[in-house]
Short mmCIF file of C-alpha atoms in Angstrom, two decimals:
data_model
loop_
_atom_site.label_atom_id
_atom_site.label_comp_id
_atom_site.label_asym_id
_atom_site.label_seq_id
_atom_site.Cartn_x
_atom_site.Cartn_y
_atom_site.Cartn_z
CA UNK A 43 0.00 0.00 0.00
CA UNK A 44 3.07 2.63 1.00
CA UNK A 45 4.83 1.67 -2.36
CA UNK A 46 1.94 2.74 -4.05
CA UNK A 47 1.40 5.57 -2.38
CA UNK A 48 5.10 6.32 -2.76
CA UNK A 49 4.52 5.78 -6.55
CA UNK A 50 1.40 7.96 -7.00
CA UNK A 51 3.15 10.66 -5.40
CA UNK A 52 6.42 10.34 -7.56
CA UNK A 53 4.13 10.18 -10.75
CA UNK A 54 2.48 13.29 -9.76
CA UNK A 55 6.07 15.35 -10.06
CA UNK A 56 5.90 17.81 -12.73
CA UNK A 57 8.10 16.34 -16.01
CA UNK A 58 11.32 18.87 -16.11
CA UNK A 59 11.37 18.35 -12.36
CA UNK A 60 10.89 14.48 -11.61
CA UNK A 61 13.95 14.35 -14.18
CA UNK A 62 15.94 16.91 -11.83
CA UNK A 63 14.79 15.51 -8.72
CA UNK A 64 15.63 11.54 -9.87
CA UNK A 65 19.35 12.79 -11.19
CA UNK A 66 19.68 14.56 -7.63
CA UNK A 67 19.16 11.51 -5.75
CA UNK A 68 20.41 8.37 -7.90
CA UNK A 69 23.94 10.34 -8.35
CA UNK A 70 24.85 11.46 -4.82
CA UNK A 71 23.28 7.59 -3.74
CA UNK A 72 25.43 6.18 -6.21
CA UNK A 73 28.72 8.34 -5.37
CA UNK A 74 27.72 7.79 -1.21
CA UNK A 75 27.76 3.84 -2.08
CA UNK A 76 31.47 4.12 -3.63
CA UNK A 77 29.87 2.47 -7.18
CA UNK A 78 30.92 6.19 -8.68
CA UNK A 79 34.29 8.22 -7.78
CA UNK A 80 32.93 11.17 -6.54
CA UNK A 81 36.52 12.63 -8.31
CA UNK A 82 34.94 12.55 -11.99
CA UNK A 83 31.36 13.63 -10.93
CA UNK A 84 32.74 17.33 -9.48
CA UNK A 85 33.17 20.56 -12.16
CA UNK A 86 36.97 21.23 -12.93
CA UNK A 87 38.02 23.52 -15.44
CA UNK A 88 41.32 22.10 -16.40
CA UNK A 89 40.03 18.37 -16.87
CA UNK A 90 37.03 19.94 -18.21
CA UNK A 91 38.40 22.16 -21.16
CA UNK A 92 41.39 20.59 -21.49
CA UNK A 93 41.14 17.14 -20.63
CA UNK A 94 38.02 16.54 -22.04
CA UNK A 95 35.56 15.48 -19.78
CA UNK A 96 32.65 17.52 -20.84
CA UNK A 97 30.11 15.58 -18.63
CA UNK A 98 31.27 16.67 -15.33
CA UNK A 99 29.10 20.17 -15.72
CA UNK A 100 25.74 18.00 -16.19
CA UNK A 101 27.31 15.54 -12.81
CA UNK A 102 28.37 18.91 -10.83
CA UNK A 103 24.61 19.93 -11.42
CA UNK A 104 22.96 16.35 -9.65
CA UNK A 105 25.98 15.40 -7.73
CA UNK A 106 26.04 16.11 -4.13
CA UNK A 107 28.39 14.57 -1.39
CA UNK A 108 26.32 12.42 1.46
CA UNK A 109 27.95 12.43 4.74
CA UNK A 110 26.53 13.01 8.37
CA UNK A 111 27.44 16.56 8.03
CA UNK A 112 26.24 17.37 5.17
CA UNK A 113 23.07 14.79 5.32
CA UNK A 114 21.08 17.27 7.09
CA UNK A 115 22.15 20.62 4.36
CA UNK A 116 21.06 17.48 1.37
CA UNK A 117 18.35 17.08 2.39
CA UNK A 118 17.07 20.78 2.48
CA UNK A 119 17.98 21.10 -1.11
CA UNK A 120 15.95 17.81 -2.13
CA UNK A 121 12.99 19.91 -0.47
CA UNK A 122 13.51 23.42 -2.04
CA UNK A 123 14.17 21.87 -4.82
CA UNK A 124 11.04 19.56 -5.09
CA UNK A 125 8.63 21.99 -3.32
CA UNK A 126 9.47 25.35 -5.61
CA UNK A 127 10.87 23.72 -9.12
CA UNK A 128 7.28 21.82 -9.19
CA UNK A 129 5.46 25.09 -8.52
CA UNK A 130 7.33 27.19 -10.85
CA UNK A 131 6.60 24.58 -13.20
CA UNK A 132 3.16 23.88 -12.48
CA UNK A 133 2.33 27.39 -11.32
CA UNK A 134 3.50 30.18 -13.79
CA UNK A 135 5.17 27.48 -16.74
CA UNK A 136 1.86 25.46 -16.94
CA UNK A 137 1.37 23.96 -20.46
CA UNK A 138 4.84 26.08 -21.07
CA UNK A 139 7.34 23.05 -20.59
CA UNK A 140 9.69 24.18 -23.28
CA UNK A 141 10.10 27.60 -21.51
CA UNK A 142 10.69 25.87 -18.19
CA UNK A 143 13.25 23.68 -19.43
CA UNK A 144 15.15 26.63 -20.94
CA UNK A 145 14.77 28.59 -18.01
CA UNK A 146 16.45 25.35 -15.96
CA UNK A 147 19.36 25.39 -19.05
CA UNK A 148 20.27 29.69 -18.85
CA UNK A 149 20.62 29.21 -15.29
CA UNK A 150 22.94 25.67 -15.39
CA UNK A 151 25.26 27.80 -18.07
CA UNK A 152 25.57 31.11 -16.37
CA UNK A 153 26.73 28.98 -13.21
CA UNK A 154 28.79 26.23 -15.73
CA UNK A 155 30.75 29.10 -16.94
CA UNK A 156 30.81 31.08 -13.56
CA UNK A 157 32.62 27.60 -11.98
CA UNK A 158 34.54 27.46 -14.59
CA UNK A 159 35.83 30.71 -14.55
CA UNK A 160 36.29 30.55 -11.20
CA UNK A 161 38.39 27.66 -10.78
CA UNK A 162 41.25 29.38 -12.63
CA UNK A 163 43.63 31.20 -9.95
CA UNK A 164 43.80 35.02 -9.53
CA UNK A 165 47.38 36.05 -8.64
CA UNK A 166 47.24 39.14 -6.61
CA UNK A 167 50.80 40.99 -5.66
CA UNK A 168 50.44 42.88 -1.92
CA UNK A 169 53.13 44.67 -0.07
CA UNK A 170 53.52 43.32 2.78
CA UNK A 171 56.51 45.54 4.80
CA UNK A 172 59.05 46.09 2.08
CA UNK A 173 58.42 43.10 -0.20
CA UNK A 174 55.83 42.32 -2.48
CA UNK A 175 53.62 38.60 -1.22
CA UNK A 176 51.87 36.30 -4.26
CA UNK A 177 48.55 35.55 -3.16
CA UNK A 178 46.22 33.27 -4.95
CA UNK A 179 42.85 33.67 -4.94
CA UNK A 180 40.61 31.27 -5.89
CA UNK A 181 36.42 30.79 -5.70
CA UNK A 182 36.01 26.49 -6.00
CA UNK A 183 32.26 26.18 -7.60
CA UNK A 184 32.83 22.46 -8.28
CA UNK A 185 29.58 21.29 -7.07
CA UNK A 186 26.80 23.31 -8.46
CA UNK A 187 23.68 21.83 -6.72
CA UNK A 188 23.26 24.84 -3.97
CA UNK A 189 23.29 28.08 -6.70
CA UNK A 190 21.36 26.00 -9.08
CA UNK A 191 18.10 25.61 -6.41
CA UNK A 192 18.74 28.51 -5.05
CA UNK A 193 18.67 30.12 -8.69
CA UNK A 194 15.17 28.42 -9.14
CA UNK A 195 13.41 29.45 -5.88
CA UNK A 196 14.87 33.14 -6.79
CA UNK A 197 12.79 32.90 -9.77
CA UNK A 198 9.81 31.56 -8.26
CA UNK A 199 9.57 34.23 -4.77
CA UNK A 200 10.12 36.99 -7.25
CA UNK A 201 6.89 35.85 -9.23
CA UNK A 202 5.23 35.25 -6.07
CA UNK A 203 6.64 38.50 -3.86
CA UNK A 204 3.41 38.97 -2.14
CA UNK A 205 2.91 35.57 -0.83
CA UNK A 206 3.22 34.92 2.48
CA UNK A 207 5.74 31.84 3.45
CA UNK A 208 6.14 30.34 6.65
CA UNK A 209 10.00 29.37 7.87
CA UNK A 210 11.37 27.91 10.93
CA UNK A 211 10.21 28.57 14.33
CA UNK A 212 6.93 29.65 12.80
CA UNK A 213 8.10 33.12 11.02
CA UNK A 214 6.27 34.14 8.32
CA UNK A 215 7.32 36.85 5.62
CA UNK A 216 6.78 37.60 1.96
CA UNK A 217 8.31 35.06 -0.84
CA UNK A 218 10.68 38.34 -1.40
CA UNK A 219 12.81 37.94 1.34
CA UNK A 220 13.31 34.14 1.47
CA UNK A 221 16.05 33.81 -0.72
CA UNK A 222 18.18 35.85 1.76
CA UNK A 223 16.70 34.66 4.96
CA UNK A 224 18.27 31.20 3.21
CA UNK A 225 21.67 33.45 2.32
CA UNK A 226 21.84 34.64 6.15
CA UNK A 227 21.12 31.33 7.65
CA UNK A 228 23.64 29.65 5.36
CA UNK A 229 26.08 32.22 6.40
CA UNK A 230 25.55 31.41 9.98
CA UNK A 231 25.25 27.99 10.37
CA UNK A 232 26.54 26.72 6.88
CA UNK A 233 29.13 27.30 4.43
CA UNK A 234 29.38 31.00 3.84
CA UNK A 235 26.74 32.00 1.80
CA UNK A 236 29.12 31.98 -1.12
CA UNK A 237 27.16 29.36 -3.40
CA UNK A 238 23.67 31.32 -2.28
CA UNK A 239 25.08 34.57 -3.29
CA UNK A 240 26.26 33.17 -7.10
CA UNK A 241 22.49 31.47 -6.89
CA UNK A 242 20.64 34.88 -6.01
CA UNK A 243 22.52 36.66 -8.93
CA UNK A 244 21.97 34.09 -11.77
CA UNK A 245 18.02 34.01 -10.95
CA UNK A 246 18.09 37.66 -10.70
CA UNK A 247 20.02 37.88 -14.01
CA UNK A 248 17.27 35.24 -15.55
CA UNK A 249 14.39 37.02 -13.98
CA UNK A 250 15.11 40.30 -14.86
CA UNK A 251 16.32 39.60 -18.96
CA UNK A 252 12.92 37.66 -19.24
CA UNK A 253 10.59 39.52 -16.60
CA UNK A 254 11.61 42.58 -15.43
CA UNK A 255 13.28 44.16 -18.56
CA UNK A 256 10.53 43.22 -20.95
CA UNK A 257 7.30 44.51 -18.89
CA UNK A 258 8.61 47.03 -16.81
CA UNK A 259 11.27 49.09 -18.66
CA UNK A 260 9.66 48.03 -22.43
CA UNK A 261 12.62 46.84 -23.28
CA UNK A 262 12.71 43.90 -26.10
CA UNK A 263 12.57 40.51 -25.21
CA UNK A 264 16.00 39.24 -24.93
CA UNK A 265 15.54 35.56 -23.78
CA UNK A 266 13.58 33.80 -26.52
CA UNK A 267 12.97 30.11 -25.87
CA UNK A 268 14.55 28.11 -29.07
CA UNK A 269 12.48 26.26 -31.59
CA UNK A 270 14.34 24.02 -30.61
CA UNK A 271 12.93 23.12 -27.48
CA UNK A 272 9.37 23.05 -28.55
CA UNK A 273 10.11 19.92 -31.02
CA UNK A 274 10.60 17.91 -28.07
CA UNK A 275 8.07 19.75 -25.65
CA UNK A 276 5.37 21.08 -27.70
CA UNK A 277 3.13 23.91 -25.62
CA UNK A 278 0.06 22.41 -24.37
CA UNK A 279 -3.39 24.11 -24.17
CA UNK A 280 -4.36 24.27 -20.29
CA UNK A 281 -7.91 24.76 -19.21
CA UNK A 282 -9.07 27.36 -16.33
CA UNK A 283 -9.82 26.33 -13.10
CA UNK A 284 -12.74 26.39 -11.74
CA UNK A 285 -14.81 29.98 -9.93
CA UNK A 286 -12.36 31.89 -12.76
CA UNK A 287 -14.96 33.85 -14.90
CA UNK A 288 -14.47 34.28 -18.28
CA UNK A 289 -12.95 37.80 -19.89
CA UNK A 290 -15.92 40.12 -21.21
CA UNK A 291 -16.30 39.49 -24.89
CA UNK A 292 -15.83 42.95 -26.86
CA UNK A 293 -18.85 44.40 -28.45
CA UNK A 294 -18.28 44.22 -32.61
CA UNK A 295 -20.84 46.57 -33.22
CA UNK A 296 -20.42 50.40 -33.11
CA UNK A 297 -24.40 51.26 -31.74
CA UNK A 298 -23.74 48.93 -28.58
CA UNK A 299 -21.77 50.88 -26.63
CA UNK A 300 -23.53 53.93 -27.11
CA UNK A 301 -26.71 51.98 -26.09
CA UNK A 302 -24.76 51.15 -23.16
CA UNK A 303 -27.22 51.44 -19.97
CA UNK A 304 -30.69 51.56 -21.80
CA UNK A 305 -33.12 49.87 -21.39
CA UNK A 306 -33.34 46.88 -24.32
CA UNK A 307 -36.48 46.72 -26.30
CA UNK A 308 -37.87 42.89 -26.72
CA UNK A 309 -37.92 41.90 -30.47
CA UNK A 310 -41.55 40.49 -30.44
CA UNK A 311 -42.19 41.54 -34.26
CA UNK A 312 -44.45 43.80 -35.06
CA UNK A 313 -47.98 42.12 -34.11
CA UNK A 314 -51.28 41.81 -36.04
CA UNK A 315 -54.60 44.36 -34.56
CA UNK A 316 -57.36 42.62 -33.97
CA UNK A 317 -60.01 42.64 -36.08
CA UNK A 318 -57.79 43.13 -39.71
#
């Protein structure tokens, strides 16, 4: 009965995200298990470009490492990324899988080639007393799990500012501020906030080229999704719910709105008298 319960629910995952979800936990599972070297499944930008290995920015997207420290922080994502990836797509991307799916692929390159460009070292010369000190800098973005959800629930609260979300220890604020109540209690309690901040500013870069630049500053639309998506995801025609009434049909003729508040005569014809 629980499997197919379990089963129902999983079938009930939007497309674009059951995919995402699945590759986020069989490839951690597999790399926690040893049966994958969690070496080849992280995003490097030497063994990448010039070794080759073009898959590890698709495994640095699913991949996550599984241990009793970072169980708990795994978890968390699975949630985020299940709870606010379905609703984007079954909320605002209804019937619009194509433009979903491109959405998911602008934000996986912006952070592919942010990692990337990161993991080359920044040689900085400071004095230090009379003599110059080589310091290298360098951001590691080799697992791209945390900016990519993050990225995606950016996306969503900005669509959804208004809403009111509830948080831990029963808080509740607008969808607005809950990418950086996540950023502050990463900071905190996890990791820095580093891969939240890169994950805030690739779904506010996505956001605003297809949202905010379009509607608000009439500006022309600069992410188009490609024709090439809609061969394999066709747009589907999605029905109204329920209690929505329809939009007023527009009058086609000229004397109807000028009539417009009177009274409307009954077209009974025009009658025989009696007695003819």
């Amino acid at each position: 009965m629980a499997s197919n319960e379990i089963s129902l629910w999983y079938h009930s995952i939007p497309q674009i995200t059951k995919y995402w979800f699945t590759g986020s936990v069989a490839l951690p599972l597999l790399g926690r298990f040893g049966i994958l070297n969690s070496y080849y499944l992280i995003l490097d930008a030497a063994l990448t470009i010039f070794g080759f290995q073009l898959w590890r920015p698709i495994t640095a997207l699913f991949y996550f490492p599984i241990s009793p420290r970072t169980g708990f922080h795994y978890l968390m994502n699975l949630y985020f990324l299940y709870n606010y990836s379905s609703q984007l797509e079954s909320g605002h991307f209804i019937g619009r899988t194509a433009d979903f799916l491109f959405m998911l692929v602008f934000n996986w390159l912006c952070l592919v080639l942010i990692g990337l460009a990161a993991d080359i070292p920044v040689c900085v010369c400071l004095p230090a007393s009379s003599v110059k000190t080589l310091i290298i800098q360098q951001l590691h973005l080799q697992l791209l799990m945390d900016p990519m959800v993050l990225s995606v629930l950016y996306v969503w609260c900005q669509l959804n500012r208004d809403l009111i979300v509830s948080f831990w220890f029963g808080t509740r604020f607008k969808a607005l501020y809950l990418p950086w109540v996540l950023f502050g209690f990463n900071f905190i309690l996890g990791s820095g906030g580093v891969m939240d901040l890169v994950g805030i500013l690739v779904g506010h870069l996505y956001y605003f080229l297809a949202f905010k630049y379009p509607q608000d500053f009439g500006g022309p639309t600069l992410l188009k999704t490609p024709d090439f998506f809609f061969r394999f995801f066709p747009n589907t025609r999605v029905m109204g719910g329920f209690g929505v009434p329809p939009p007023a049909r527009p009058r086609n003729d000229g004397a109807g709105a000028a009539a417009e508040g009177a009274p409307r005569a009954r077209g009974w014809g025009a009658g025989n008298r009696l007695g003819d």
